[in-house]
Short mmCIF file of C-alpha atoms in Angstrom, two decimals:
data_model
loop_
_atom_site.label_atom_id
_atom_site.label_comp_id
_atom_site.label_asym_id
_atom_site.label_seq_id
_atom_site.Cartn_x
_atom_site.Cartn_y
_atom_site.Cartn_z
CA UNK N 28 0.09 0.19 -0.13
CA UNK N 29 1.40 3.40 -1.02
CA UNK N 30 1.10 6.44 -3.37
CA UNK N 31 2.72 9.74 -4.13
CA UNK N 32 1.34 13.08 -4.13
CA UNK N 33 2.93 15.83 -6.38
CA UNK N 34 2.14 19.47 -6.30
CA UNK N 35 1.30 20.54 -10.10
CA UNK N 36 0.24 24.20 -9.02
CA UNK N 37 0.46 26.44 -6.02
CA UNK N 38 3.05 27.67 -3.80
CA UNK N 39 4.91 24.29 -3.33
CA UNK N 40 4.89 23.58 -7.21
CA UNK N 41 7.33 20.69 -7.85
CA UNK N 42 7.10 19.10 -4.30
CA UNK N 43 6.67 15.26 -4.36
CA UNK N 44 6.01 13.12 -1.19
CA UNK N 45 5.41 9.39 -0.81
CA UNK N 46 2.92 8.04 1.60
CA UNK N 47 2.03 4.55 2.89
CA UNK N 48 -0.63 5.21 5.75
CA UNK N 49 -4.23 4.16 5.26
CA UNK N 50 -5.52 7.62 6.12
CA UNK N 51 -3.83 11.04 5.30
CA UNK N 52 -5.30 14.50 6.00
CA UNK N 53 -4.43 17.61 3.93
CA UNK N 54 -4.75 21.21 4.89
CA UNK N 55 -3.08 24.52 5.65
CA UNK N 56 -2.18 23.79 9.52
CA UNK N 57 0.63 22.20 10.64
CA UNK N 58 -1.39 19.22 12.25
CA UNK N 59 -2.06 17.78 8.78
CA UNK N 60 -0.14 14.89 7.30
CA UNK N 61 0.50 16.81 4.03
CA UNK N 62 0.47 20.70 4.68
CA UNK N 63 -0.15 23.13 1.90
CA UNK N 64 0.26 26.72 2.94
CA UNK N 65 -1.67 28.33 0.08
CA UNK N 66 -4.41 31.05 1.05
CA UNK N 67 -7.32 29.09 -0.81
CA UNK N 68 -6.62 25.89 1.13
CA UNK N 69 -8.77 25.26 4.39
CA UNK N 70 -7.32 24.37 7.57
CA UNK N 71 -8.80 20.90 7.28
CA UNK N 72 -9.41 20.51 3.57
CA UNK N 73 -9.65 16.84 2.47
CA UNK N 74 -8.27 13.36 3.48
CA UNK N 75 -7.29 10.33 1.31
CA UNK N 76 -8.24 6.91 2.82
CA UNK N 77 -7.51 3.46 1.85
CA UNK N 78 -10.82 1.26 2.14
CA UNK N 79 -11.36 -2.22 0.70
CA UNK N 80 -8.31 -2.17 -1.58
CA UNK N 81 -9.11 1.14 -2.91
CA UNK N 82 -8.03 4.57 -2.31
CA UNK N 83 -10.83 7.54 -1.81
CA UNK N 84 -10.66 11.32 -1.65
CA UNK N 85 -13.10 13.23 0.82
CA UNK N 86 -13.89 16.69 1.28
CA UNK N 87 -13.89 17.71 5.03
CA UNK N 88 -16.34 20.67 4.64
CA UNK N 89 -13.61 23.04 2.95
CA UNK N 90 -14.46 26.49 1.70
CA UNK N 91 -13.41 25.90 -1.91
CA UNK N 92 -14.16 22.26 -2.14
CA UNK N 93 -12.32 19.37 -4.02
CA UNK N 94 -12.08 18.82 -7.59
CA UNK N 95 -11.08 15.42 -9.00
CA UNK N 96 -9.98 15.39 -12.60
CA UNK N 97 -11.88 18.85 -12.77
CA UNK N 98 -15.05 17.41 -11.25
CA UNK N 99 -16.33 18.60 -7.96
CA UNK N 100 -16.74 15.83 -5.41
CA UNK N 101 -17.50 15.06 -1.74
CA UNK N 102 -16.05 11.53 -1.58
CA UNK N 103 -15.00 9.62 -4.65
CA UNK N 104 -12.55 6.68 -5.54
CA UNK N 105 -9.47 7.54 -6.99
CA UNK N 106 -8.15 6.35 -9.97
CA UNK N 107 -4.76 5.08 -10.14
CA UNK N 108 -3.39 8.27 -11.58
CA UNK N 109 -5.52 11.39 -11.50
CA UNK N 110 -5.37 15.25 -10.53
CA UNK N 111 -7.03 16.65 -7.31
CA UNK N 112 -7.76 20.40 -6.97
CA UNK N 113 -7.86 21.93 -3.59
CA UNK N 114 -8.75 25.56 -4.09
CA UNK N 115 -5.64 27.13 -6.04
CA UNK N 116 -3.64 23.94 -5.46
CA UNK N 117 -3.39 20.96 -7.96
CA UNK N 118 -1.97 17.72 -6.83
CA UNK N 119 -1.05 14.82 -8.91
CA UNK N 120 -2.09 11.41 -7.35
CA UNK N 121 -0.41 8.21 -8.12
CA UNK N 122 -0.96 4.77 -7.03
CA UNK N 123 2.44 3.12 -6.27
CA UNK N 124 0.99 -0.24 -5.71
CA UNK N 125 -0.31 -0.43 -9.48
CA UNK N 126 3.23 0.76 -10.61
CA UNK N 127 5.08 -1.78 -8.28
CA UNK N 128 2.90 -4.64 -9.87
CA UNK N 129 3.65 -3.42 -13.26
CA UNK N 130 7.23 -3.58 -12.78
CA UNK N 131 7.41 -6.88 -10.72
CA UNK N 132 10.42 -9.11 -11.00
CA UNK N 133 10.18 -12.26 -13.21
CA UNK N 134 8.07 -15.15 -11.85
CA UNK N 135 9.58 -18.48 -10.40
CA UNK N 136 8.58 -20.53 -13.56
CA UNK N 137 10.52 -18.08 -15.70
CA UNK N 138 13.55 -18.09 -13.49
CA UNK N 139 13.68 -21.86 -13.46
CA UNK N 140 13.48 -21.88 -17.37
CA UNK N 141 16.47 -19.27 -17.30
CA UNK N 142 18.40 -21.39 -14.92
CA UNK N 143 17.93 -24.48 -16.82
CA UNK N 144 18.94 -22.82 -20.24
CA UNK N 145 22.11 -21.39 -18.43
CA UNK N 146 22.79 -24.98 -17.32
CA UNK N 147 22.64 -26.37 -20.97
CA UNK N 148 24.99 -24.02 -22.11
CA UNK N 149 27.70 -24.82 -19.48
CA UNK N 150 29.67 -28.14 -19.55
CA UNK N 151 28.30 -30.49 -17.19
CA UNK N 152 30.76 -32.32 -14.82
CA UNK N 153 30.54 -35.42 -13.16
CA UNK N 154 27.98 -35.77 -10.42
CA UNK N 155 26.12 -32.67 -10.77
CA UNK N 156 25.10 -33.13 -14.32
CA UNK N 157 24.03 -36.45 -13.77
CA UNK N 158 21.87 -35.38 -10.66
CA UNK N 159 20.34 -32.58 -13.09
CA UNK N 160 19.63 -35.23 -15.57
CA UNK N 161 18.12 -37.44 -13.05
CA UNK N 162 15.91 -34.49 -11.66
CA UNK N 163 14.48 -34.01 -15.29
CA UNK N 164 13.31 -37.77 -15.34
CA UNK N 165 11.34 -38.94 -12.28
CA UNK N 166 12.39 -42.17 -11.06
CA UNK N 167 10.00 -45.13 -10.78
CA UNK N 168 10.09 -47.90 -8.30
CA UNK N 169 9.58 -51.77 -9.24
CA UNK N 170 5.67 -51.13 -9.85
CA UNK N 171 6.22 -48.21 -12.17
CA UNK N 172 4.74 -45.52 -9.96
CA UNK N 173 6.59 -42.13 -9.57
CA UNK N 174 8.60 -41.81 -6.26
CA UNK N 175 7.07 -38.28 -5.59
CA UNK N 176 9.15 -37.72 -2.45
CA UNK N 177 12.43 -37.87 -4.46
CA UNK N 178 10.93 -35.66 -7.05
CA UNK N 179 10.02 -33.02 -4.25
CA UNK N 180 13.28 -33.16 -2.64
CA UNK N 181 14.85 -32.92 -5.97
CA UNK N 182 12.72 -29.73 -6.52
CA UNK N 183 13.62 -28.46 -3.37
CA UNK N 184 17.43 -29.11 -4.10
CA UNK N 185 17.12 -27.28 -7.33
CA UNK N 186 15.43 -24.37 -5.90
CA UNK N 187 18.30 -24.25 -3.27
CA UNK N 188 20.89 -24.26 -5.92
CA UNK N 189 18.94 -21.68 -7.88
CA UNK N 190 18.73 -19.24 -4.88
CA UNK N 191 22.41 -19.80 -4.04
CA UNK N 192 23.70 -19.57 -7.63
CA UNK N 193 21.30 -18.26 -10.10
CA UNK N 194 18.96 -15.43 -8.86
CA UNK N 195 19.71 -14.21 -5.26
CA UNK N 196 16.84 -11.67 -5.70
CA UNK N 197 14.25 -14.53 -5.02
CA UNK N 198 15.62 -15.16 -1.40
CA UNK N 199 13.20 -14.54 1.48
CA UNK N 200 14.58 -11.74 3.49
CA UNK N 201 13.45 -10.69 7.09
CA UNK N 202 12.77 -6.87 7.29
CA UNK N 203 15.27 -6.71 9.97
CA UNK N 204 18.18 -8.46 7.98
CA UNK N 205 20.04 -6.28 5.62
CA UNK N 206 22.77 -8.32 3.58
CA UNK N 207 26.14 -7.46 4.27
CA UNK N 208 27.95 -9.32 1.38
CA UNK N 209 25.83 -8.15 -1.33
CA UNK N 210 28.42 -6.23 -3.58
CA UNK N 211 25.78 -5.36 -6.28
CA UNK N 212 22.45 -4.64 -4.38
CA UNK N 213 19.24 -6.06 -5.78
CA UNK N 214 15.57 -5.25 -6.21
CA UNK N 215 13.38 -6.60 -3.50
CA UNK N 216 10.14 -8.41 -4.83
CA UNK N 217 6.73 -7.29 -4.04
CA UNK N 218 6.08 -9.73 -1.37
CA UNK N 219 9.31 -8.55 0.45
CA UNK N 220 8.39 -4.82 0.18
CA UNK N 221 4.97 -5.54 1.59
CA UNK N 222 6.26 -7.85 4.23
CA UNK N 223 8.86 -4.98 5.51
CA UNK N 224 6.08 -2.36 5.40
CA UNK N 225 3.81 -4.61 7.41
CA UNK N 226 6.40 -4.96 10.21
CA UNK N 227 7.98 -1.38 9.94
CA UNK N 228 5.27 1.40 9.83
CA UNK N 229 5.75 4.50 8.11
CA UNK N 230 9.30 6.04 7.26
CA UNK N 231 11.03 3.29 9.08
CA UNK N 232 10.11 0.60 6.62
CA UNK N 233 10.80 2.84 3.42
CA UNK N 234 14.42 3.30 4.87
CA UNK N 235 14.69 -0.38 5.44
CA UNK N 236 13.58 -1.04 1.81
CA UNK N 237 15.77 1.53 0.68
CA UNK N 238 18.80 0.27 2.41
CA UNK N 239 18.13 -3.60 1.48
CA UNK N 240 18.38 -2.57 -2.19
CA UNK N 241 21.60 -0.88 -1.99
CA UNK N 242 24.85 -2.63 -2.41
CA UNK N 243 27.25 -2.92 0.62
CA UNK N 244 29.57 -0.18 -0.73
CA UNK N 245 26.57 2.19 -1.16
CA UNK N 246 25.36 1.36 2.26
CA UNK N 247 28.83 2.14 3.88
CA UNK N 248 28.85 5.42 1.88
CA UNK N 249 25.27 6.47 3.33
CA UNK N 250 26.46 5.49 6.88
CA UNK N 251 29.59 7.78 6.82
CA UNK N 252 27.50 10.65 5.04
CA UNK N 253 25.15 10.46 8.01
CA UNK N 254 28.09 10.51 10.59
CA UNK N 255 29.51 13.44 8.97
CA UNK N 256 26.11 15.21 8.88
CA UNK N 257 25.59 14.65 12.62
CA UNK N 258 29.17 15.72 13.49
CA UNK N 259 28.37 19.07 11.49
CA UNK N 260 25.15 19.55 13.31
CA UNK N 261 26.49 19.10 16.54
CA UNK N 262 29.40 21.37 15.96
CA UNK N 263 26.97 24.01 14.66
CA UNK N 264 24.91 23.95 17.63
CA UNK N 265 27.83 24.24 19.99
CA UNK N 266 29.13 27.25 18.14
CA UNK N 267 25.70 28.73 18.39
CA UNK N 268 25.42 28.36 22.07
CA UNK N 269 28.82 29.64 22.77
CA UNK N 270 28.11 32.64 20.43
CA UNK N 271 25.15 33.64 22.34
CA UNK N 272 26.51 33.27 25.82
CA UNK N 273 29.86 34.96 24.84
CA UNK N 274 27.81 37.99 23.36
CA UNK N 275 29.97 37.86 19.99
CA UNK N 276 28.52 38.24 16.56
CA UNK N 277 25.37 40.17 15.48
CA UNK N 278 21.60 39.39 16.17
CA UNK N 279 20.47 35.92 15.41
CA UNK N 280 17.36 35.77 13.41
CA UNK N 281 14.20 34.58 15.19
CA UNK N 282 12.47 31.30 14.10
CA UNK N 283 9.81 31.73 11.23
CA UNK N 284 6.20 31.53 12.54
CA UNK N 285 4.45 31.45 9.35
CA UNK N 286 2.45 28.67 10.37
CA UNK N 287 1.49 29.70 13.84
CA UNK N 288 -1.93 31.00 14.60
CA UNK N 289 -1.93 34.11 16.68
CA UNK N 290 -4.79 35.71 18.75
CA UNK N 291 -5.80 39.38 18.09
CA UNK N 292 -4.45 39.97 21.69
CA UNK N 293 -1.01 39.10 20.50
CA UNK N 294 -0.78 42.01 18.32
CA UNK N 295 -1.29 44.47 21.32
CA UNK N 296 1.90 45.97 22.70
CA UNK N 297 5.34 45.89 20.78
CA UNK N 298 4.73 42.77 18.33
CA UNK N 299 5.59 43.64 14.83
CA UNK N 300 4.94 40.80 12.49
CA UNK N 301 6.49 40.24 9.11
CA UNK N 302 10.02 39.79 7.73
CA UNK N 303 12.91 42.51 8.05
CA UNK N 304 14.52 43.68 11.02
CA UNK N 305 15.10 47.14 9.43
CA UNK N 306 11.15 47.55 9.73
CA UNK N 307 11.21 46.72 13.45
CA UNK N 308 9.97 43.17 12.88
CA UNK N 309 10.48 41.12 16.17
CA UNK N 310 8.06 38.29 15.27
CA UNK N 311 9.17 36.68 11.98
CA UNK N 312 6.33 35.58 9.78
CA UNK N 313 8.19 35.62 6.38
CA UNK N 314 5.44 34.51 3.98
CA UNK N 315 2.23 34.13 6.00
CA UNK N 316 0.58 35.72 9.05
CA UNK N 317 -2.52 34.01 10.68
CA UNK N 318 -4.90 35.48 13.47
CA UNK N 319 -7.75 33.46 15.12
CA UNK N 320 -10.89 35.13 16.52
CA UNK N 321 -14.54 34.60 17.59
CA UNK N 322 -17.51 36.95 17.18
CA UNK N 323 -20.74 37.46 19.23
CA UNK N 324 -23.54 35.06 18.43
CA UNK N 325 -25.98 37.55 19.85
CA UNK N 326 -25.17 41.07 18.77
CA UNK N 327 -26.12 42.12 15.42
CA UNK N 328 -22.97 44.16 14.28
CA UNK N 329 -20.73 45.18 11.62
CA UNK N 330 -17.15 44.04 11.99
CA UNK N 331 -13.97 46.16 10.78
CA UNK N 332 -10.19 44.91 10.60
CA UNK N 333 -7.75 47.74 11.32
CA UNK N 334 -3.96 47.41 11.14
CA UNK N 335 -0.86 49.30 10.65
CA UNK N 336 1.47 48.25 7.51
CA UNK N 337 4.83 49.15 6.65
CA UNK N 338 7.15 48.52 3.71
CA UNK N 339 4.32 47.54 1.25
CA UNK N 340 5.07 49.11 -2.11
CA UNK N 341 2.03 48.04 -4.11
CA UNK N 342 -1.32 46.55 -3.35
CA UNK N 343 -0.58 43.34 -5.23
CA UNK N 344 1.95 41.97 -2.63
CA UNK N 345 -0.20 41.11 0.49
CA UNK N 346 -3.43 39.57 0.05
CA UNK N 347 -6.18 39.40 2.95
CA UNK N 348 -8.51 36.25 3.39
CA UNK N 349 -11.35 35.58 5.71
CA UNK N 350 -11.94 31.97 6.41
CA UNK N 351 -10.06 31.10 3.20
CA UNK N 352 -12.10 33.67 1.11
CA UNK N 353 -10.13 36.62 -0.40
CA UNK N 354 -11.60 39.87 0.81
CA UNK N 355 -9.00 42.49 -0.11
CA UNK N 356 -5.43 43.59 -0.22
CA UNK N 357 -2.93 45.65 1.83
CA UNK N 358 -2.69 49.01 0.35
CA UNK N 359 0.71 50.16 -0.89
CA UNK N 360 2.18 52.87 1.35
CA UNK N 361 4.60 55.72 1.30
CA UNK N 362 8.18 53.94 1.38
CA UNK N 363 8.87 52.48 4.84
CA UNK N 364 6.05 55.06 6.57
CA UNK N 365 3.50 53.21 8.67
CA UNK N 366 0.14 53.17 6.99
CA UNK N 367 -3.10 52.54 8.92
CA UNK N 368 -5.78 50.51 6.95
CA UNK N 369 -9.48 49.84 7.95
CA UNK N 370 -11.20 46.82 6.16
CA UNK N 371 -14.77 45.61 6.55
CA UNK N 372 -15.25 42.07 7.11
CA UNK N 373 -18.16 40.56 4.96
CA UNK N 374 -20.92 39.23 7.12
CA UNK N 375 -21.79 36.19 4.72
CA UNK N 376 -18.33 34.78 5.28
CA UNK N 377 -18.10 35.29 9.23
CA UNK N 378 -18.54 32.09 11.48
CA UNK N 379 -20.54 32.80 14.69
CA UNK N 380 -19.96 30.50 17.43
CA UNK N 381 -17.01 29.21 15.70
CA UNK N 382 -13.33 30.27 15.25
CA UNK N 383 -12.48 32.81 12.26
CA UNK N 384 -9.21 33.06 10.69
CA UNK N 385 -7.87 36.01 9.08
CA UNK N 386 -4.54 35.56 6.66
CA UNK N 387 -2.15 37.96 5.50
CA UNK N 388 -0.38 36.29 2.68
CA UNK N 389 2.80 37.78 1.28
CA UNK N 390 2.57 36.81 -2.22
CA UNK N 391 6.14 37.60 -3.03
CA UNK N 392 7.41 35.07 -0.65
CA UNK N 393 6.95 31.41 -0.41
CA UNK N 394 7.85 28.71 2.15
CA UNK N 395 11.22 28.38 0.25
CA UNK N 396 11.98 31.38 -1.75
CA UNK N 397 11.53 35.17 -1.48
CA UNK N 398 12.99 37.75 0.82
CA UNK N 399 10.57 40.64 0.49
CA UNK N 400 10.53 42.77 3.61
CA UNK N 401 7.14 43.65 4.93
CA UNK N 402 5.59 44.48 8.49
CA UNK N 403 2.15 44.29 10.19
CA UNK N 404 1.17 45.61 13.62
CA UNK N 405 -1.62 46.80 15.76
CA UNK N 406 -4.13 44.38 14.33
CA UNK N 407 -7.56 45.03 15.88
CA UNK N 408 -11.17 44.00 15.50
CA UNK N 409 -13.64 46.83 15.62
CA UNK N 410 -17.37 46.08 16.42
CA UNK N 411 -20.00 48.28 15.46
CA UNK N 412 -23.50 47.48 16.46
CA UNK N 413 -26.23 47.86 13.93
CA UNK N 414 -28.61 50.76 14.60
CA UNK N 415 -32.22 49.83 15.80
CA UNK N 416 -34.92 50.53 13.13
CA UNK N 417 -38.23 49.02 11.90
CA UNK N 418 -37.30 47.12 8.70
CA UNK N 419 -41.10 46.34 7.79
CA UNK N 420 -42.27 49.81 7.61
CA UNK N 421 -39.38 51.19 5.69
CA UNK N 422 -37.64 53.14 8.59
CA UNK N 423 -34.31 51.71 7.89
CA UNK N 424 -34.56 52.16 4.17
CA UNK N 425 -35.62 55.98 4.89
CA UNK N 426 -32.55 56.53 7.39
CA UNK N 427 -29.94 55.10 5.06
CA UNK N 428 -31.19 57.15 2.05
CA UNK N 429 -31.51 60.35 4.24
CA UNK N 430 -27.56 59.89 5.40
CA UNK N 431 -26.69 59.15 1.69
CA UNK N 432 -28.36 62.54 0.46
CA UNK N 433 -26.33 64.49 3.09
CA UNK N 434 -23.19 62.73 2.16
CA UNK N 435 -23.67 63.43 -1.64
CA UNK N 436 -24.09 67.31 -0.81
CA UNK N 437 -20.96 67.28 1.43
CA UNK N 438 -18.95 65.23 -1.06
CA UNK N 439 -19.91 67.72 -4.08
CA UNK N 440 -18.75 70.66 -1.76
CA UNK N 441 -15.60 69.09 -0.51
CA UNK N 442 -13.53 72.02 -1.95
CA UNK N 443 -15.31 74.53 0.31
CA UNK N 444 -14.23 73.21 3.66
CA UNK N 445 -11.47 70.94 4.71
CA UNK N 446 -13.96 68.79 6.94
CA UNK N 447 -16.62 68.30 4.26
CA UNK N 448 -14.90 65.16 2.93
CA UNK N 449 -14.55 63.52 6.30
CA UNK N 450 -18.53 64.40 7.24
CA UNK N 451 -19.38 62.67 3.86
CA UNK N 452 -17.44 59.72 4.94
CA UNK N 453 -19.18 59.74 8.41
CA UNK N 454 -22.75 59.88 6.81
CA UNK N 455 -21.84 57.23 4.26
CA UNK N 456 -20.70 54.85 7.09
CA UNK N 457 -23.82 55.44 9.08
CA UNK N 458 -25.89 54.65 5.73
CA UNK N 459 -24.09 51.45 5.33
CA UNK N 460 -25.05 50.55 8.89
CA UNK N 461 -28.85 50.90 8.01
CA UNK N 462 -28.53 49.15 4.95
CA UNK N 463 -26.87 45.98 6.73
CA UNK N 464 -30.32 45.28 8.50
CA UNK N 465 -32.38 45.29 5.19
CA UNK N 466 -32.82 42.61 2.77
CA UNK N 467 -32.90 42.74 -0.12
CA UNK N 468 -31.01 45.80 -0.49
CA UNK N 469 -32.29 48.85 -1.94
CA UNK N 470 -31.52 50.11 -5.42
CA UNK N 471 -29.34 53.09 -4.19
CA UNK N 472 -26.87 50.64 -2.19
CA UNK N 473 -24.43 50.38 -5.11
CA UNK N 474 -24.23 54.24 -5.08
CA UNK N 475 -23.46 54.29 -1.29
CA UNK N 476 -20.70 51.62 -1.83
CA UNK N 477 -19.11 53.56 -4.88
CA UNK N 478 -19.09 56.73 -3.24
CA UNK N 479 -17.49 55.51 0.06
CA UNK N 480 -14.66 54.06 -2.02
CA UNK N 481 -14.11 57.35 -3.71
CA UNK N 482 -14.54 59.44 -0.56
CA UNK N 483 -11.94 57.03 1.29
CA UNK N 484 -9.34 57.21 -1.81
CA UNK N 485 -9.45 61.00 -1.69
CA UNK N 486 -8.77 61.17 1.96
CA UNK N 487 -6.19 58.67 1.63
CA UNK N 488 -4.41 60.86 -0.85
CA UNK N 489 -4.58 63.93 1.49
CA UNK N 490 -3.23 61.89 4.22
CA UNK N 491 -0.33 60.55 2.19
CA UNK N 492 0.59 63.98 0.98
CA UNK N 493 0.43 65.41 4.48
CA UNK N 494 2.94 62.67 5.82
CA UNK N 495 5.09 63.04 3.03
CA UNK N 496 5.44 66.88 3.82
CA UNK N 497 6.01 65.99 7.43
CA UNK N 498 8.80 63.41 6.49
CA UNK N 499 10.48 66.11 4.22
CA UNK N 500 10.36 68.75 6.93
CA UNK N 501 11.82 66.07 9.60
CA UNK N 502 14.68 65.32 7.40
CA UNK N 503 15.42 69.20 6.98
CA UNK N 504 15.21 69.27 10.82
CA UNK N 505 12.60 72.05 10.52
CA UNK N 506 10.29 70.75 13.47
CA UNK N 507 8.19 73.73 13.85
CA UNK N 508 7.03 73.27 10.08
CA UNK N 509 6.29 69.62 11.29
CA UNK N 510 3.83 70.72 13.91
CA UNK N 511 2.21 73.01 11.68
CA UNK N 512 1.78 70.67 8.96
CA UNK N 513 0.31 68.01 11.51
CA UNK N 514 -2.16 70.42 12.90
CA UNK N 515 -3.20 71.49 9.30
CA UNK N 516 -3.77 67.95 8.58
CA UNK N 517 -6.07 67.39 11.56
CA UNK N 518 -8.52 69.84 10.19
CA UNK N 519 -9.15 67.28 7.41
CA UNK N 520 -9.75 64.43 9.92
CA UNK N 521 -11.77 65.99 13.16
CA UNK N 522 -12.69 62.49 14.15
CA UNK N 523 -11.49 58.71 14.23
CA UNK N 524 -13.73 57.71 11.14
CA UNK N 525 -10.61 57.86 9.10
CA UNK N 526 -7.31 56.17 10.22
CA UNK N 527 -5.41 59.23 9.37
CA UNK N 528 -6.72 60.89 12.57
CA UNK N 529 -5.00 58.51 14.81
CA UNK N 530 -1.53 58.69 12.79
CA UNK N 531 -1.67 62.54 12.93
CA UNK N 532 -2.49 62.68 16.75
CA UNK N 533 0.41 60.07 17.40
CA UNK N 534 2.87 62.06 15.51
CA UNK N 535 1.96 65.48 16.82
CA UNK N 536 2.28 63.84 20.32
CA UNK N 537 5.85 63.39 19.73
CA UNK N 538 6.52 67.10 19.38
CA UNK N 539 4.28 68.57 22.10
#
């Protein structure tokens, strides 16, 4: 029993692994037997089982489902070779049992015929050739009957000669016995392989099969290589400990925690996630950052995710997923300057009474490659309860439309007062709260959503220009100009409805 999985599409493309267990779990978390780090793969996505001599694939309730040769399945028997789709990942499945049978060793009758043919080509000498002749012609007793016991004994003798001289690959070998006098190595039969795998589970059986098929010279080389590797690792460990205790050398990079699931409380304080000490990263998550959280089952509310980013140059670098569903990207910032972002979490993808997962996926880095620096900090979940209104008599719709009309007037006159754009955003957010309670959505919902995006983009640009001017004045050491620029910027953001308010206030506190 055995099969292989090869990644044909996804982050780990080209990865190939052999398995022999009767049940294999596949998912994104480290407790799975086969771990896939792609964003579209669920924590527990699928499993492969061996039942009644056949392999089956089963969907474990994943968000993006399981595709078998391009067809969506919940549980299906696997052909000997096929493709399995798990979200963005494509795996190639190969049943190694069938491949082993197809490439089996010659049968015993074939080996006997080969041995007899070889014996005829060699000059027969004295007793041995006469004995072979006798074995070919069964002896009879005085009554003319075959002496079957002699024939069986002759058969055993011939098989013994064959095992010792003609075909050593047919010898029965215990899984614990590795031949020490085999100079050429040999391929084990299907039965011998199966016996070893039964007596030695998992990797131990595969190692014993590998070593049994190697020549004595190759085995000795492998043993010597293992000893050298162990010595190098031990020397490296000793050097690391001595270097740490002695205080020599530079800072040692922390272990990568890309597969760890943090709680949102872990983001409070001084923790900075991502990759790159020049950005202040002290918790290394080079290619992924996971957060788990739960939401209230009783309170109807809208949830927003807020966070600070740094070192992100463009919006195609880091994607954000909620429970394996992409919901947005981290916006590009101004060089290494910290940028605060606020993202609404879609209600339809939230899990009430269960653990939700937020994933920041650095698309420029993978598990084995990529050195793109990035930083995420101050990750928070903001809950805004829905307003109380009567949906049946149209109260919610009227309130939503009224706030939208006010926002539209303020937005059209944004050049007349610095606060008009901010106040327009506040009214649009309130309109969206009322719209959350209404199903189906009224016709003006799309207009509210589009205007919200336009106002946020406009205020983001104003904030970026303000922070850029602040940075230039700091480089010129013109600190009074820095203070004036920050105070002027706060005129555009009189309250916390936009993230720039907090950034300007924090920066101004450094100079007051």
